[in-house]
CSV table of C-alpha atoms and ligand atoms in Angstrom, one decimal:
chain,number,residue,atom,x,y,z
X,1450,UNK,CA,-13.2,32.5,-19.0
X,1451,UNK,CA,-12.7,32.3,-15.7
X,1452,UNK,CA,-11.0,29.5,-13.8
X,1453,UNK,CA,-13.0,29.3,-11.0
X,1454,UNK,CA,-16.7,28.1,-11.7
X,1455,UNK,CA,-20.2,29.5,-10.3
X,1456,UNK,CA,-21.6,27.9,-7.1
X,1457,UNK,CA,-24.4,26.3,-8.6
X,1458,UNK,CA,-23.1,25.1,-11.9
X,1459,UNK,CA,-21.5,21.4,-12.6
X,1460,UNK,CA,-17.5,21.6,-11.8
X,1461,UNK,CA,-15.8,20.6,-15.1
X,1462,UNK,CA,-14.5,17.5,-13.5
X,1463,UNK,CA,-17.6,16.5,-12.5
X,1464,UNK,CA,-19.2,17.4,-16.0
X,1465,UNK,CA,-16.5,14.8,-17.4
X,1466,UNK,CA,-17.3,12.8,-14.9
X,1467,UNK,CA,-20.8,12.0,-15.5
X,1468,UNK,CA,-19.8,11.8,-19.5
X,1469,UNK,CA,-17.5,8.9,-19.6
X,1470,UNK,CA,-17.6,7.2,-15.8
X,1471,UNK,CA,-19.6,3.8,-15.9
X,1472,UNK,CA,-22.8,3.8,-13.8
X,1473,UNK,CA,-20.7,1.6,-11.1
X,1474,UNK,CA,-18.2,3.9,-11.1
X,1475,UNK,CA,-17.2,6.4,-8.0
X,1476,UNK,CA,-18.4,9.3,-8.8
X,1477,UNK,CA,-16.4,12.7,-7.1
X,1478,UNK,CA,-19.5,14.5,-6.8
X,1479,UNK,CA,-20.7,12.2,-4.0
X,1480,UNK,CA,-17.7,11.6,-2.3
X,1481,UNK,CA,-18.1,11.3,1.5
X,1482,UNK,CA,-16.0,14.5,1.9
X,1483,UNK,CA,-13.0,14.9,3.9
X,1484,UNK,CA,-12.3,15.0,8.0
X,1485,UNK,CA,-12.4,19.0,8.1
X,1486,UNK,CA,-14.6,20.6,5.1
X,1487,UNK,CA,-12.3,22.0,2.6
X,1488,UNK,CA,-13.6,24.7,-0.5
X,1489,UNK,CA,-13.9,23.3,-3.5
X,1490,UNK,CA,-10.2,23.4,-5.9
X,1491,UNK,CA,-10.6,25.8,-9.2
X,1492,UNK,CA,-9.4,23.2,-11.8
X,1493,UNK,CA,-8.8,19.7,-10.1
X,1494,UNK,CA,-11.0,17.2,-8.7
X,1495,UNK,CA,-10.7,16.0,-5.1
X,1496,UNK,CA,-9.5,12.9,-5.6
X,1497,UNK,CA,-6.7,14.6,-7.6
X,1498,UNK,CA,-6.1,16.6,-5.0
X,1499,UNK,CA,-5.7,13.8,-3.1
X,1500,UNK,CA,-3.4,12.1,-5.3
X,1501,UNK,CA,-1.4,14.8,-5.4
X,1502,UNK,CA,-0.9,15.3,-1.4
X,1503,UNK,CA,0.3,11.7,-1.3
X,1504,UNK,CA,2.7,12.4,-3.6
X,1505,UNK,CA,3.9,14.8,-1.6
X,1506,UNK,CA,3.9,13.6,1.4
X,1507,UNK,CA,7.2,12.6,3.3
X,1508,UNK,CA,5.8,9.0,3.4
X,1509,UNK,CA,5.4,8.7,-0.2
X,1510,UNK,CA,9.3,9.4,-0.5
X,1511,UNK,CA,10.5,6.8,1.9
X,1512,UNK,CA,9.1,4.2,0.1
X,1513,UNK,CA,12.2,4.9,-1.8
X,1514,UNK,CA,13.9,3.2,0.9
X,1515,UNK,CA,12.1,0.5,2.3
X,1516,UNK,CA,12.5,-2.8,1.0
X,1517,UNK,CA,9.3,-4.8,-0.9
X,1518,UNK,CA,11.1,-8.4,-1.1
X,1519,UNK,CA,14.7,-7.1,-0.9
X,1520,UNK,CA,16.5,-5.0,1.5
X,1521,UNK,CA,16.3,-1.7,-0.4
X,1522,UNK,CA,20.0,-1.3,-1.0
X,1523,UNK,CA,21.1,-4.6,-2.4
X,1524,UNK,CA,21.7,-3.5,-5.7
X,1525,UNK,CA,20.3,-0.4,-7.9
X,1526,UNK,CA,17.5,-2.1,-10.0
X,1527,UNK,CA,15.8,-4.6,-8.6
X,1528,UNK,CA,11.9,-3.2,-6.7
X,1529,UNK,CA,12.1,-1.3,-4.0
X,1530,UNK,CA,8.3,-0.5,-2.0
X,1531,UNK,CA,8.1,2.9,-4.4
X,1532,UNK,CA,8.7,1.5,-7.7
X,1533,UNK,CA,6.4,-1.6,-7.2
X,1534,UNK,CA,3.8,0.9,-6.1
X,1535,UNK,CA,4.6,2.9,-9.4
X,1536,UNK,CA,3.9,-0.1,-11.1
X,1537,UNK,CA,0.8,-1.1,-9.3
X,1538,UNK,CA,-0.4,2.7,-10.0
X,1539,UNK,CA,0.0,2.3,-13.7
X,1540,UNK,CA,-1.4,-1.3,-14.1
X,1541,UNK,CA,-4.4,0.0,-11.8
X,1542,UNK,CA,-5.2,3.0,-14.0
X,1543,UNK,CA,-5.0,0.8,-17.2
X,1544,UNK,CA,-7.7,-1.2,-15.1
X,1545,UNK,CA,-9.6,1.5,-14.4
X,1546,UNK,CA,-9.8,3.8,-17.6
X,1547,UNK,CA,-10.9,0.1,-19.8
X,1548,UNK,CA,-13.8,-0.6,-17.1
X,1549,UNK,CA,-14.9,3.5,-17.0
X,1550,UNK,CA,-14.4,3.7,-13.2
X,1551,UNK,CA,-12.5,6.7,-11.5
X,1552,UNK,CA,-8.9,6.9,-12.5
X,1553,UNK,CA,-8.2,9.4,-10.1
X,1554,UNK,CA,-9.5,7.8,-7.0
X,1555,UNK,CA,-8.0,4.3,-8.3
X,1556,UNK,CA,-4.7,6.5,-9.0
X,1557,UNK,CA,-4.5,7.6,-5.3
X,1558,UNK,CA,-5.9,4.7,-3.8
X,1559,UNK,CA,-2.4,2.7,-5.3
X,1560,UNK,CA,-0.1,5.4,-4.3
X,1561,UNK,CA,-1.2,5.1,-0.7
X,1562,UNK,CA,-1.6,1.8,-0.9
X,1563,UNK,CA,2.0,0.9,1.0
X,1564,UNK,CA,2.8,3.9,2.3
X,1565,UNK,CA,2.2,2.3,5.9
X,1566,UNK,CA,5.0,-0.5,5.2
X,1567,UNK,CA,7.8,-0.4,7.3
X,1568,UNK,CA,11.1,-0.6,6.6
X,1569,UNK,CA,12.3,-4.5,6.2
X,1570,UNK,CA,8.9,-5.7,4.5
X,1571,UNK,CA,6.8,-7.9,5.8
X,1572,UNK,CA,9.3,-9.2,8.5
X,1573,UNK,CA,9.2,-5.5,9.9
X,1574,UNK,CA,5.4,-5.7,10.2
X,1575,UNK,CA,5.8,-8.6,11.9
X,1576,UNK,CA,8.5,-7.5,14.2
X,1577,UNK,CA,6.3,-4.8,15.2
X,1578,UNK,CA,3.1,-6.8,15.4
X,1579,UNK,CA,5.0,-8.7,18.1
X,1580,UNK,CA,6.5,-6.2,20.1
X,1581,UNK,CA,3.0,-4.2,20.4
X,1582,UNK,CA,0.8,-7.9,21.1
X,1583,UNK,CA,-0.6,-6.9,24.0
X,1584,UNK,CA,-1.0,-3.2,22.7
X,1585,UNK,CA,-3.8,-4.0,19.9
X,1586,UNK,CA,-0.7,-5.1,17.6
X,1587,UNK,CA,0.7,-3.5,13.9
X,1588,UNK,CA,-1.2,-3.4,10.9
X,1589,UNK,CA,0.7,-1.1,8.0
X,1590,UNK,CA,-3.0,-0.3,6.8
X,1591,UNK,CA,-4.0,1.2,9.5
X,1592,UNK,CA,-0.5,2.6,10.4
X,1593,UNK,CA,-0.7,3.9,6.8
X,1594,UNK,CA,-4.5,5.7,7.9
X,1595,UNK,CA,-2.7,6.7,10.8
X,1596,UNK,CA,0.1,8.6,9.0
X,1597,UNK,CA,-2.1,10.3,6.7
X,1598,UNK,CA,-4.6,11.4,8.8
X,1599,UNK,CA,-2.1,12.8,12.1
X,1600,UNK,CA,1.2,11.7,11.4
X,1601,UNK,CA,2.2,13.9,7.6
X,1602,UNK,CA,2.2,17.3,9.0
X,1603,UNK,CA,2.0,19.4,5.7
X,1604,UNK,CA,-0.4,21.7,5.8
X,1605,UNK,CA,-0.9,25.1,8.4
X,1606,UNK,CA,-5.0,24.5,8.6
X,1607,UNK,CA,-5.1,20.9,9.9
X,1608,UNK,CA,-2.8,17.8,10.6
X,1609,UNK,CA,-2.0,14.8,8.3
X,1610,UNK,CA,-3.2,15.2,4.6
X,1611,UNK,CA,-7.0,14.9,5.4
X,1612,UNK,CA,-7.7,12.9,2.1
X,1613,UNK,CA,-11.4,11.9,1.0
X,1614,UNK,CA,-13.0,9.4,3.1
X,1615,UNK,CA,-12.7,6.9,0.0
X,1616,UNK,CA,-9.1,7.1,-0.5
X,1617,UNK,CA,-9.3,6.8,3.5
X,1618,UNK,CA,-11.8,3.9,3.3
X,1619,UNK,CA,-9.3,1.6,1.4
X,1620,UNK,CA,-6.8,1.3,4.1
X,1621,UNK,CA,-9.9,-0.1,6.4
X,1622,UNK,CA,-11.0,-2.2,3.7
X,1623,UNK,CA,-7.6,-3.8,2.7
X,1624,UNK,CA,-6.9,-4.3,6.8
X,1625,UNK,CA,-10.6,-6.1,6.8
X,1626,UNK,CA,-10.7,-3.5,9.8
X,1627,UNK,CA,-14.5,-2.1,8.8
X,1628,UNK,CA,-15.4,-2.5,12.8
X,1629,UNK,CA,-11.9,-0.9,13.9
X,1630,UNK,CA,-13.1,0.8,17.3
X,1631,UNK,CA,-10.1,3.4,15.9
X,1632,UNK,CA,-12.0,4.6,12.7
X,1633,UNK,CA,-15.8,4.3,13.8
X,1634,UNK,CA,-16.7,6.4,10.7
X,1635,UNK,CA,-16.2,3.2,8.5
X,1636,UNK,CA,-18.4,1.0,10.2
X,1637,UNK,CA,-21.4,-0.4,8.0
X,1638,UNK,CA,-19.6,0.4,4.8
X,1639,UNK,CA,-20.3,-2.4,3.0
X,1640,UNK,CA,-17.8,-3.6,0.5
X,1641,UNK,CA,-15.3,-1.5,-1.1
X,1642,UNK,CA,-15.6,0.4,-3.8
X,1643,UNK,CA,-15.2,-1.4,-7.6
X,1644,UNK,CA,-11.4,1.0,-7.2
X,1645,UNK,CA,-10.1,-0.4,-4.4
X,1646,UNK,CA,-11.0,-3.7,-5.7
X,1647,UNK,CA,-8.7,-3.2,-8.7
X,1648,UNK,CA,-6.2,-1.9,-6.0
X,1649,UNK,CA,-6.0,-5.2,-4.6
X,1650,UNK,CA,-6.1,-7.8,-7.5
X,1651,UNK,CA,-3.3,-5.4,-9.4
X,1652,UNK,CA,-0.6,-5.4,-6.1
X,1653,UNK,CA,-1.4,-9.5,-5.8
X,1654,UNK,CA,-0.1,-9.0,-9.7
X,1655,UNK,CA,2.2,-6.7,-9.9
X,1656,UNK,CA,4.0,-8.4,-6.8
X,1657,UNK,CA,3.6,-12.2,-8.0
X,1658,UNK,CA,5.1,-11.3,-11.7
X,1659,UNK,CA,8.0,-9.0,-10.9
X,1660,UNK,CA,9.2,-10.9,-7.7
X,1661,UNK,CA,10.1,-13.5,-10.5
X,1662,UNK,CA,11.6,-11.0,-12.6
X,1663,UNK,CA,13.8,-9.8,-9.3
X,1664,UNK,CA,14.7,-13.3,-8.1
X,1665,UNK,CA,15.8,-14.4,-12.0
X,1666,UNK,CA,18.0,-11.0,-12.4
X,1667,UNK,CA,19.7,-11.9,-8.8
X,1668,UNK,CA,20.3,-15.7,-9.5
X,1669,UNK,CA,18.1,-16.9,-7.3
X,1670,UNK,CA,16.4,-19.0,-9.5
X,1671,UNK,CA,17.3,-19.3,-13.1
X,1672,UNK,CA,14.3,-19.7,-16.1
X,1673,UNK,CA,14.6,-23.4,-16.0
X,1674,UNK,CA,13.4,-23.6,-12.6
X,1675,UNK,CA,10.3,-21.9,-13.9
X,1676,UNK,CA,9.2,-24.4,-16.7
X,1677,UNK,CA,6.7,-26.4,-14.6
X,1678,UNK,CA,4.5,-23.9,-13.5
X,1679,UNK,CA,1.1,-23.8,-16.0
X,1680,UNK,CA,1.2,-19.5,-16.2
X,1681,UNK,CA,4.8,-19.0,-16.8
X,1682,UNK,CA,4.7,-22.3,-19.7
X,1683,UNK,CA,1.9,-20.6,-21.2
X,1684,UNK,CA,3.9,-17.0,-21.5
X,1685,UNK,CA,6.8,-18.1,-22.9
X,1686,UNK,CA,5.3,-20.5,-25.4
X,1687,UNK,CA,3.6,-17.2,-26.7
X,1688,UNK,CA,7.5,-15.3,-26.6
X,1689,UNK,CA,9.4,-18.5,-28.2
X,1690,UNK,CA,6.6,-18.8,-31.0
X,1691,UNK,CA,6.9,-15.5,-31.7
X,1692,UNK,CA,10.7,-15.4,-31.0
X,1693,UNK,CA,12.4,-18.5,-31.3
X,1694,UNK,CA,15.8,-18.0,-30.7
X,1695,UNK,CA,15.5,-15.5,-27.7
X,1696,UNK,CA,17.2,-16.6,-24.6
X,1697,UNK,CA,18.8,-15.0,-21.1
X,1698,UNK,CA,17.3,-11.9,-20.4
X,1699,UNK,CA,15.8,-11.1,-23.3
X,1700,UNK,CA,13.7,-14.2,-22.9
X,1701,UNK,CA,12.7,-13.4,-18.9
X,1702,UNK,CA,12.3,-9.6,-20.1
X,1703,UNK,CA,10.0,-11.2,-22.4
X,1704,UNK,CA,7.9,-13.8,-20.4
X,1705,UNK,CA,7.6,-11.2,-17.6
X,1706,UNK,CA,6.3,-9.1,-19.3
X,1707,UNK,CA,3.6,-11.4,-21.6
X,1708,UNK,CA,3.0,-12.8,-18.2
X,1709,UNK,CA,1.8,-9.5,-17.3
X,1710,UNK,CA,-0.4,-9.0,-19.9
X,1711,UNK,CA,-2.1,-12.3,-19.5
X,1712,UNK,CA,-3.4,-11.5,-16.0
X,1713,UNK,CA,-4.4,-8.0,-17.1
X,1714,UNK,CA,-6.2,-9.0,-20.0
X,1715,UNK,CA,-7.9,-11.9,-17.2
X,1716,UNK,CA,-8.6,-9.5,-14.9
X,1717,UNK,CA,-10.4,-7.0,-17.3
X,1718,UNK,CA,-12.4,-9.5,-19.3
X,1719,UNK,CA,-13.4,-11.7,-16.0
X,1720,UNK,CA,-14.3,-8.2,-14.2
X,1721,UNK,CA,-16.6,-7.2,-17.3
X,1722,UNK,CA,-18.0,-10.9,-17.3
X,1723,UNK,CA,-19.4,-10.4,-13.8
X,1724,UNK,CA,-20.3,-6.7,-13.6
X,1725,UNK,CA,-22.5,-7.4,-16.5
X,1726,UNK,CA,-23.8,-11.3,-15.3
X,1727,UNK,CA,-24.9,-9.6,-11.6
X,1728,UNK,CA,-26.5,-6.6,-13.7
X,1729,UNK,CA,-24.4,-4.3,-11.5
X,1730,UNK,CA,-25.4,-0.6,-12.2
X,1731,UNK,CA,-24.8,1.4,-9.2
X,1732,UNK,CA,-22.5,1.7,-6.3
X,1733,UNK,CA,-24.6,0.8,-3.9
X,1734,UNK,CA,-25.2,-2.9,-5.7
X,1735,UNK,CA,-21.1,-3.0,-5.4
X,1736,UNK,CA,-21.4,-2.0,-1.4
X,1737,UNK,CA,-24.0,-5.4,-1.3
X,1738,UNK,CA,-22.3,-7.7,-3.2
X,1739,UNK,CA,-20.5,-9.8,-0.8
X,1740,UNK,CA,-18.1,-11.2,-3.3
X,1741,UNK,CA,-15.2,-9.0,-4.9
X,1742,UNK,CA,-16.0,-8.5,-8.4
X,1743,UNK,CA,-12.7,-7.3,-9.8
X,1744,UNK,CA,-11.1,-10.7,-9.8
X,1745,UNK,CA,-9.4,-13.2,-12.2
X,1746,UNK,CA,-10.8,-15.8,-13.9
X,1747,UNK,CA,-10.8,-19.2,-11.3
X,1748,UNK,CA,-8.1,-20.6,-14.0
X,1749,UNK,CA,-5.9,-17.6,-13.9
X,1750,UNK,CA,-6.2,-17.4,-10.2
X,1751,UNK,CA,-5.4,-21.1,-9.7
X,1752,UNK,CA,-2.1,-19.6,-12.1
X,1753,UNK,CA,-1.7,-17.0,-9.8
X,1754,UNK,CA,-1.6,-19.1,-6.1
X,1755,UNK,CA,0.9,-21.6,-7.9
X,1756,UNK,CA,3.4,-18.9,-9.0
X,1757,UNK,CA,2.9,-17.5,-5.4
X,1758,UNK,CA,3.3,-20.8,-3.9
X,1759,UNK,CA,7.0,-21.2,-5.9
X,1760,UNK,CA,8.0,-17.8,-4.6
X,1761,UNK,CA,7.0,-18.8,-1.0
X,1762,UNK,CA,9.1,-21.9,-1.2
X,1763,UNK,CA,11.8,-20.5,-3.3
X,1764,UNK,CA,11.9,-16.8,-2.9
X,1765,UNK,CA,10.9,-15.7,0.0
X,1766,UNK,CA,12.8,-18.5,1.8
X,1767,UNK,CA,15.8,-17.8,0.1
X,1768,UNK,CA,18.5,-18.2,2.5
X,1769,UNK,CA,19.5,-14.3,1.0
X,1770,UNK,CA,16.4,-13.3,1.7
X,1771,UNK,CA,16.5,-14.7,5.3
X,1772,UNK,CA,19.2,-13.1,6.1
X,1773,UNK,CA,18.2,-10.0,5.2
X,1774,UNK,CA,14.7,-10.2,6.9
X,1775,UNK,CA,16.2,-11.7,10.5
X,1776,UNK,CA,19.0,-8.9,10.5
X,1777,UNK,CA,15.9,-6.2,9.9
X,1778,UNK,CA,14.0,-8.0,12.5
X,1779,UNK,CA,17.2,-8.2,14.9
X,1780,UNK,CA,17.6,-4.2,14.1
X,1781,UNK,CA,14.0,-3.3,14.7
X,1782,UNK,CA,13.1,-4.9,18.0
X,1783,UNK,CA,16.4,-3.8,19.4
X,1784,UNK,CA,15.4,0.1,18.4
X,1785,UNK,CA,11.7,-0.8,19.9
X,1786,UNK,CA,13.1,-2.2,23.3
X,1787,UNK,CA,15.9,0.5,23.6
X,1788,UNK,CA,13.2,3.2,22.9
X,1789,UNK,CA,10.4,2.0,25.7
X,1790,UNK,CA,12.7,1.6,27.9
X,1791,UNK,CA,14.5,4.8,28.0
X,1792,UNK,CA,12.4,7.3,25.8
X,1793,UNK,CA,14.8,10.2,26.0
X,1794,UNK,CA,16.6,8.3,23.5
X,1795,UNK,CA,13.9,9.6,21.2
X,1796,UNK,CA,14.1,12.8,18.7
X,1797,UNK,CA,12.5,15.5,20.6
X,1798,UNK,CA,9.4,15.4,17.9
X,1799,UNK,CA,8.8,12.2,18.9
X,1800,UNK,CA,9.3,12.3,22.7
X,1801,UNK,CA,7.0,15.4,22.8
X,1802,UNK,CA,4.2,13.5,20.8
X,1803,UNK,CA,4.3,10.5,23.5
X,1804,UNK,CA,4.6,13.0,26.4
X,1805,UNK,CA,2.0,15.0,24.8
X,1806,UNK,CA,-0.2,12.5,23.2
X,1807,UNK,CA,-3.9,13.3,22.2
X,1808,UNK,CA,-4.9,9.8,23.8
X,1809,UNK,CA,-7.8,10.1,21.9
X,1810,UNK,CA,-5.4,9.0,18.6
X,1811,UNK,CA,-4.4,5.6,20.7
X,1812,UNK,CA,-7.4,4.2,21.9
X,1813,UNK,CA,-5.8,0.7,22.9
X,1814,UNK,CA,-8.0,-1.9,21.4
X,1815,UNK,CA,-8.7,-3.5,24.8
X,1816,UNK,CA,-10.8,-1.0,27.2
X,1817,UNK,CA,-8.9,-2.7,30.3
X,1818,UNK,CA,-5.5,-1.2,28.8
X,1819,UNK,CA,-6.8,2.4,29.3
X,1820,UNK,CA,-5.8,1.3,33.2
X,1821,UNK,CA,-2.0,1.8,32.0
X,1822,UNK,CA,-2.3,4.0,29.6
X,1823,UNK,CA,0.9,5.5,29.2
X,1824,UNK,CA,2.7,2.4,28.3
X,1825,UNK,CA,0.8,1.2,25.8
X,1826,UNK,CA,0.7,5.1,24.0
X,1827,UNK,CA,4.7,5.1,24.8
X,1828,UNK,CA,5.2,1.7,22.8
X,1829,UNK,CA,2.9,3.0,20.0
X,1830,UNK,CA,4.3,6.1,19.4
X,1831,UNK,CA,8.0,4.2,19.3
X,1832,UNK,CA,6.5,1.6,16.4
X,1833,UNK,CA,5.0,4.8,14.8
X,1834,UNK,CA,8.2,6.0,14.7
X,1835,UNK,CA,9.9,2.8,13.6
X,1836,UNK,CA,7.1,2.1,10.9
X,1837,UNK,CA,8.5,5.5,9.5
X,1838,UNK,CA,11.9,4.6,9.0
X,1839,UNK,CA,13.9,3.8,5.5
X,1840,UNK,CA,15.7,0.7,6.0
X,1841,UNK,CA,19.1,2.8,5.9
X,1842,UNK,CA,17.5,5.1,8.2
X,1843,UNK,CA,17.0,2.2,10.9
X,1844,UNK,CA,20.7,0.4,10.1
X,1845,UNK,CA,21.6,3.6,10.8
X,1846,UNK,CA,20.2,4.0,13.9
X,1847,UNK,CA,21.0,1.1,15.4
X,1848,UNK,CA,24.9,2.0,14.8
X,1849,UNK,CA,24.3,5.1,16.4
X,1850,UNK,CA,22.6,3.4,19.5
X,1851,UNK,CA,24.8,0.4,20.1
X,1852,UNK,CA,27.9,0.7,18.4
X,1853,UNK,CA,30.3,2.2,20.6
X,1854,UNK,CA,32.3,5.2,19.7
X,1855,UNK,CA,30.1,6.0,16.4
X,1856,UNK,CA,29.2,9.8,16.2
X,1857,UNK,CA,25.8,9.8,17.9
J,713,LIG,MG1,1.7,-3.5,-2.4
């Protein structure tokens, strides 16, 4: 048999598509299509495809490098941005396959989902958000939508990866940007699609459970410090039940993981609860609702905001972790103000995209910055170029730019 299919008939994806996808579910057969019209692959689906060019992409490998809580290179096993989007990917398409909704799209949809970040976490996000404040700002979504569509140049026929407009979509959606004067194309969607949702709820997850697990195996906090909070109680009196003389790291390994489980299990139960109470049967009844429908139970979710609340207060302010973030900060808006102020100091790639930019790609958000428009495209193309960068990559940098005598 051949491996490419007949014009008219059913594409084998699409045939298994329409056997085991949920009414609800995205369906690759009406996708929205991508930015330039592509032929059909022989033997994999587009949102495959799709999956497959961000996995590719140089973004995608960066991620090795950039921190998600920690500075990337603090020690060898604690999260960096790739492997907690690994694990969001797998919990996402564990979601997905139990409620019958597109694995594919959901897969891609969590491999992209970070790929924007740049290096030092959120404090690089919102070093960058300052330096561009009267440029329209930073927002790693739609840096991310950026990068795929122009920045990843891959491919002979076209730049950027030119993904489906649903894997697209969910950078708008997760920036609330729908209106973005940027990306007109999204405006009027209506709410995102039942795979994005999951997206969402699993990175809130994935982050809230092992940022515990990483702040217990660095000393930050020890298991004892845990014992009050209502989620983390109810785990481990599951493990010691089960286990009663497991302790250390055994016992954390344990919890974490039970943890885990609990909010999964939540998640998938609640999420059936409601797509069945709101008779949900199509996709266009999920672009109406106007509440997310993938979401915990209100218990689990009060669970949830008090774990998050602990790491706020004892994680993330961490004086460790405030070093970290205010020496990333210190690094990046010294590369910013050093690069807009003399932009030969750029790589020649990125010098000729600011002295040739398509200004169409920069639209400033207010229409009275057109006036001066080569400032404000000269200090986005810099934090395009920053938002790119491993953490290493921009120590690195800034050695090379204001240490003395270090080979530039
Ligand atoms: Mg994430």
């Amino acid at each position: 048999m051949p491996l490419s299919m007949p014009e008219s008939a059913l594409s084998p994806w699409d045939e298994y598509e329409q056997q085991w996808l949920a009414e609800y579910a995205m369906h690759s057969l009406h996708s929205r299509g991508r930015r330039h019209a592509e032929d059909p692959h022989p033997y994999r689906s587009p949102y495959q495809r799709d999956r497959e060019r961000i996995v590719h992409s140089t973004a995608f490998r960066r991620m090795t490098g950039k921190t998600q809580v920690l500075v990337a290179s603090i020690n060898d096993h604690h999260r960096t941005r790739l492997t907690h989007t690994l694990e969001v990917t797998q919990v996402a398409r564990t979601v997905a396959r139990r409620l019958r909704l597109n694995e594919d799209l959901t897969e891609a949809i969590a491999l992209a989902h970070d790929i924007g970040h740049p290096p030092f976490g959120h404090a690089g996000e919102q070093v960058l958000d300052a330096c561009l404040r009267d440029h329209g700002g930073f927002n790693h979504n739609l840096y991310g939508l950026r990068r795929v569509d122009h920045l990843e140049e891959r491919y002979p026929e076209h730049l950027g990866l030119n993904l489906t407009f649903e894997v697209r979509e969910a950078f708008i959606q997760h920036a609330h940007q729908t209106e973005s004067l940027e990306f007109p194309e999204f405006h009027g969607v209506g709410s995102p699609l039942l795979e994005a949702q999951i997206v969402d709820i699993v990175d809130s997850i994935a982050y809230t459970t092992h940022d515990l697990d990483d702040a217990l195996g660095l000393g930050f906090i020890t298991l004892a410090d845990l014992n009050d909070l209502k989620p983390w109680n109810d785990a481990q009196r599951v493990i010691i039940k089960n286990y009663p003389t497991l302790t250390g790291q055994a016992l954390r390994t344990a919890v974490i993981r039970e943890l885990l489980a609990s909010f999964v299990t939540d998640l998938l139960q609640t999420t059936l609860d409601q797509l069945d109470g709101f008779n949900i049967r199509s996709v266009e009844q999920v672009r109406r609702s106007p509440a997310p429908l993938v979401t915990l139970s209100e218990s689990m979710a009060r669970g949830k905001a008090e774990l998050r609340q602990f790491l706020q207060e004892r994680v993330y302010r961490h004086h460790r972790v405030l070093r970290m973030t205010a020496n990333g900060k210190r690094v990046l808006r010294a590369l910013f103000e050093e690069y807009v102020r003399c932009p030969e100091l750029l790589p020649e790639r990125h010098l000729s995209r600011w002295e040739n930019a398509d200004r169409s790609l920069y639209p400033p958000q207010k229409p009275e910055l057109r006036l001066r428009e080569r400032t404000p495209i000269l200090e986005r193309v810099v934090a395009d170029y920053l938002a790119g960068m491993t953490d290493r990559f921009a120590l690195e940098e800034y050695r090379r730019l204001f240490h003395p005598f270090i080979d530039a």
